[in-house]
Coordinates of C-alpha atoms in Angstrom, one line a residue:
M1 CA -103.2 -29.6 23.3
I2 CA -105.6 -29.8 26.2
K3 CA -108.8 -27.9 25.8
M4 CA -109.8 -27.6 29.4
K5 CA -109.4 -25.3 32.4
F6 CA -110.2 -26.1 36.0
S7 CA -109.2 -23.1 37.9
S8 CA -110.3 -24.6 41.3
L9 CA -108.2 -27.7 41.1
P10 CA -105.5 -27.9 43.8
F11 CA -103.0 -29.8 41.6
S12 CA -103.5 -28.7 38.0
V13 CA -104.5 -25.1 38.4
I14 CA -102.3 -23.7 35.6
I15 CA -101.2 -26.5 33.3
L16 CA -104.6 -27.0 31.9
S17 CA -104.8 -23.3 30.9
I18 CA -101.7 -23.5 28.7
L19 CA -101.6 -24.5 25.1
F20 CA -98.9 -27.0 24.4
C21 CA -97.7 -26.3 20.9
F22 CA -95.6 -29.1 19.4
L23 CA -95.5 -27.5 15.9
E24 CA -94.4 -24.2 14.8
R25 CA -96.7 -21.2 15.0
A26 CA -99.1 -20.9 12.1
S27 CA -97.9 -17.3 11.4
A28 CA -94.5 -15.8 12.0
F29 CA -93.8 -13.8 15.2
D30 CA -93.9 -10.1 14.3
E31 CA -91.6 -8.0 16.4
K32 CA -92.7 -4.7 14.8
G33 CA -94.4 -2.3 17.2
W34 CA -93.1 -4.1 20.3
K35 CA -90.8 -2.8 23.0
A36 CA -88.1 -5.1 24.0
E37 CA -86.4 -5.8 27.3
K38 CA -83.3 -8.0 26.9
S39 CA -81.2 -10.1 29.2
T40 CA -78.4 -12.6 28.7
H41 CA -80.7 -15.4 27.6
F42 CA -84.1 -13.8 27.0
I43 CA -85.9 -11.1 25.1
V44 CA -89.2 -10.0 26.5
Y45 CA -91.5 -8.2 24.0
Y46 CA -94.3 -6.0 25.2
K47 CA -96.4 -3.0 24.3
E48 CA -98.3 -1.4 27.2
A49 CA -97.6 -3.9 29.9
D50 CA -96.4 -2.6 33.3
E51 CA -92.6 -2.4 33.2
K52 CA -92.4 -3.7 36.7
F53 CA -94.0 -7.0 35.5
I54 CA -91.7 -7.1 32.5
R55 CA -88.6 -6.7 34.7
Q56 CA -89.9 -9.4 37.1
A57 CA -90.6 -11.7 34.2
I58 CA -87.1 -11.4 32.8
D59 CA -85.5 -11.8 36.2
K60 CA -87.6 -14.9 36.9
A61 CA -86.9 -16.4 33.4
E62 CA -83.1 -16.0 34.0
E63 CA -83.5 -17.6 37.4
Y64 CA -85.4 -20.6 36.0
Y65 CA -83.0 -20.9 33.1
K66 CA -80.2 -21.7 35.5
S67 CA -82.1 -23.7 38.1
I68 CA -83.9 -26.0 35.8
A69 CA -80.8 -27.3 34.0
E70 CA -79.1 -27.7 37.4
N71 CA -82.1 -29.5 38.9
L72 CA -82.1 -32.0 36.0
G73 CA -78.3 -32.4 35.8
F74 CA -78.3 -31.2 32.1
T75 CA -75.0 -29.9 30.9
R76 CA -75.4 -27.1 28.4
Y77 CA -73.5 -27.0 25.1
D78 CA -75.9 -24.8 23.1
F79 CA -76.4 -21.7 25.2
W80 CA -79.3 -19.3 24.6
L81 CA -77.1 -16.3 23.6
W82 CA -77.6 -13.5 21.2
D83 CA -79.8 -14.6 18.3
K84 CA -80.5 -17.9 20.1
R85 CA -82.2 -16.2 23.1
A86 CA -85.7 -17.4 24.0
K87 CA -88.5 -14.9 23.4
I88 CA -91.4 -14.1 25.6
Y89 CA -94.3 -12.1 24.2
I90 CA -96.4 -10.3 26.8
Y91 CA -99.7 -8.9 25.4
N92 CA -101.5 -6.0 27.0
D93 CA -104.1 -8.1 28.8
A94 CA -106.1 -11.4 28.4
E95 CA -108.4 -9.9 25.7
D96 CA -105.5 -8.6 23.7
Y97 CA -103.7 -11.9 23.9
R98 CA -106.6 -14.0 22.8
K99 CA -107.6 -11.6 20.0
A100 CA -104.0 -11.5 18.6
T101 CA -103.3 -15.2 18.9
G102 CA -106.7 -16.7 18.3
K103 CA -106.4 -18.8 21.5
P104 CA -109.6 -19.9 23.4
S105 CA -110.9 -18.0 26.4
W106 CA -109.5 -20.5 28.9
S107 CA -105.9 -20.1 27.6
G108 CA -103.5 -18.3 29.9
G109 CA -100.5 -18.8 27.7
A110 CA -98.9 -20.7 24.8
A111 CA -95.5 -22.1 24.2
Y112 CA -93.7 -23.1 21.0
Y113 CA -90.9 -25.4 21.9
H114 CA -89.0 -25.5 18.6
E115 CA -88.9 -21.7 18.4
K116 CA -88.2 -21.2 22.2
V117 CA -91.2 -18.8 22.4
I118 CA -93.7 -18.2 25.1
E119 CA -96.8 -16.0 24.8
S120 CA -98.9 -14.7 27.7
Y121 CA -100.2 -11.5 29.3
P122 CA -99.5 -9.7 32.6
W123 CA -100.5 -11.5 35.8
A124 CA -102.0 -14.5 34.0
Q125 CA -103.0 -17.0 36.6
G126 CA -99.8 -18.7 38.1
F127 CA -97.5 -17.0 35.6
F128 CA -94.4 -16.8 37.8
Q129 CA -95.0 -19.9 40.0
S130 CA -96.4 -22.3 37.3
L131 CA -96.7 -21.2 33.7
L132 CA -93.2 -19.8 33.3
P133 CA -91.2 -22.6 35.0
H134 CA -93.4 -25.3 33.5
E135 CA -92.9 -24.1 29.9
L136 CA -89.2 -23.4 30.3
G137 CA -89.0 -27.0 31.7
H138 CA -90.5 -28.3 28.5
I139 CA -88.3 -26.3 26.3
I140 CA -85.1 -27.2 28.2
F141 CA -86.0 -30.9 28.3
R142 CA -86.9 -31.0 24.6
E143 CA -83.7 -29.2 23.8
F144 CA -81.7 -31.8 25.7
V145 CA -83.4 -35.0 24.3
G146 CA -83.9 -33.5 20.8
S147 CA -86.9 -33.5 18.6
E148 CA -86.6 -37.1 17.5
N149 CA -86.6 -39.1 20.7
N150 CA -88.3 -42.0 22.4
A151 CA -89.2 -40.1 25.6
P152 CA -92.8 -40.9 26.7
L153 CA -95.1 -37.9 27.0
W154 CA -95.6 -38.5 30.8
L155 CA -91.8 -38.1 31.3
D156 CA -91.9 -34.8 29.4
E157 CA -94.8 -33.6 31.5
G158 CA -93.3 -34.9 34.7
V159 CA -90.1 -32.9 34.1
A160 CA -92.2 -29.7 33.4
M161 CA -94.3 -30.3 36.5
Y162 CA -91.2 -30.9 38.6
Q163 CA -90.2 -27.2 38.0
E164 CA -93.4 -26.1 39.8
K165 CA -92.5 -26.4 43.4
V166 CA -96.0 -25.7 44.6
K167 CA -97.2 -28.9 42.8
R168 CA -95.1 -31.1 45.1
F169 CA -97.1 -30.3 48.2
N170 CA -99.5 -33.0 49.3
L171 CA -98.5 -35.1 46.3
K172 CA -98.1 -38.3 48.3
T173 CA -101.4 -37.9 50.0
K174 CA -103.1 -37.6 46.6
L175 CA -101.5 -40.7 45.2
L176 CA -102.2 -42.8 48.3
Q177 CA -105.8 -41.8 48.0
A178 CA -105.9 -42.8 44.4
L179 CA -104.2 -46.1 45.3
E180 CA -106.7 -46.8 48.0
Q181 CA -109.6 -46.1 45.6
R182 CA -107.9 -48.3 43.0
K183 CA -107.7 -45.4 40.5
L184 CA -103.9 -45.2 40.3
M185 CA -102.8 -45.8 36.8
P186 CA -99.8 -48.2 36.1
L187 CA -97.0 -46.7 34.1
N188 CA -97.7 -48.8 31.1
K189 CA -101.2 -47.2 30.9
L190 CA -99.6 -43.8 31.4
S191 CA -97.4 -44.5 28.4
E192 CA -100.3 -45.5 26.2
L193 CA -102.4 -42.5 27.2
N194 CA -102.5 -39.4 25.0
I195 CA -103.4 -36.9 27.6
N196 CA -104.0 -34.2 25.0
F197 CA -107.3 -35.9 24.1
V198 CA -108.6 -36.9 27.5
N199 CA -111.6 -34.9 28.8
D200 CA -112.0 -36.6 32.2
K201 CA -110.6 -34.0 34.7
E202 CA -110.0 -36.6 37.3
I203 CA -107.8 -38.7 34.9
V204 CA -106.0 -35.6 33.7
E205 CA -105.2 -34.4 37.2
L206 CA -104.0 -37.9 38.3
Y207 CA -101.9 -38.3 35.1
Y208 CA -99.9 -35.1 35.9
A209 CA -99.6 -36.1 39.6
E210 CA -98.2 -39.5 38.7
A211 CA -95.9 -38.1 36.1
L212 CA -94.5 -35.6 38.6
S213 CA -94.2 -38.3 41.3
V214 CA -92.1 -40.7 39.0
V215 CA -89.7 -37.9 38.0
D216 CA -89.4 -36.8 41.6
Y217 CA -88.7 -40.4 42.6
L218 CA -86.0 -40.9 39.9
L219 CA -84.2 -37.7 40.7
N220 CA -84.3 -37.8 44.5
K221 CA -83.9 -41.5 45.0
F222 CA -81.1 -42.1 42.4
G223 CA -79.7 -38.7 41.6
R224 CA -79.2 -36.6 38.5
D225 CA -76.5 -38.6 36.8
N226 CA -78.8 -41.6 36.2
F227 CA -81.6 -39.4 35.1
V228 CA -79.3 -37.7 32.6
E229 CA -78.2 -41.1 31.3
L230 CA -81.9 -42.1 30.9
C231 CA -82.6 -39.0 28.8
R232 CA -79.5 -39.6 26.7
R233 CA -80.6 -43.1 25.9
L234 CA -84.0 -41.9 24.9
K235 CA -82.4 -39.3 22.7
E236 CA -80.6 -42.2 21.0
R237 CA -84.1 -43.6 20.3
K238 CA -83.7 -46.6 22.5
T239 CA -86.9 -48.1 23.8
F240 CA -87.9 -47.0 27.3
D241 CA -87.2 -50.5 28.6
Q242 CA -83.7 -50.4 27.1
A243 CA -83.1 -46.8 28.4
I244 CA -84.2 -47.4 31.9
N245 CA -82.1 -50.6 32.1
D246 CA -79.0 -48.9 30.8
A247 CA -79.4 -45.9 33.0
Y248 CA -80.4 -47.5 36.3
R249 CA -79.6 -51.2 36.1
V250 CA -81.9 -51.9 39.1
F251 CA -84.8 -51.7 36.6
K252 CA -85.0 -54.1 33.7
N253 CA -88.0 -52.4 32.2
L254 CA -91.0 -50.1 32.8
E255 CA -92.7 -52.8 34.9
D256 CA -89.8 -52.9 37.3
L257 CA -89.9 -49.1 37.6
N258 CA -93.6 -49.3 38.2
K259 CA -93.3 -51.8 41.1
A260 CA -90.5 -49.8 42.7
W261 CA -92.3 -46.5 42.4
L262 CA -95.5 -48.1 44.0
R263 CA -93.4 -49.3 46.9
H264 CA -91.9 -45.8 47.3
I265 CA -95.4 -44.3 47.4
K266 CA -96.4 -46.6 50.2
E267 CA -93.3 -45.9 52.3

């Protein structure tokens, strides 16, 4: 998890205020004392939160549920229906959320991917534009590739960032600036970097920008079918070099992808 928050950053305003939880929650989710608003694929639990916000949250969640899978080309076989619905817990406010969950003061939300659970509070910064689509992107991607996979972390984060449309603005300008300053990281370095333990805000911001850019390049240059095949190969636990070669053919390995992506940035 990333223990930082930079609310003034133009690129990573919200992702750094979210706790990324790869393991199950320390304590079970208690539904007693909560009101529930249900839809086809989601259950939103709340206590005193404004019902207008709750209705908007469930409508947006349903919208993202459909659009994210379509954007990535993922075919669903295990639908989020009935007892498989994802759950969103909305606490009364920031103080209530942090007191109940034990999360730090900078946290605007938390997601538990294995359990398909998101926790937050009304009007948390970027909730509808960033936090909700980002976390649902993670959950849907992880559901597709499985828990035992060879997907690099930057690909996972790139997929989640791709769901935040606002993050795509001025992306090329930012990367060209980093390239000119010789700060752009090659993809092999991105693959080695555990961003969860990096404290340099410039590196963190650039990491997410690059991850988003590569996913955007793969999807928009080559289409969804190839991207789906890449994810399938990674699910089969093939190395990234094997997976990218099988899925795209024009790339023999990560280095080939890196070279092509750099040319794309400069175009």
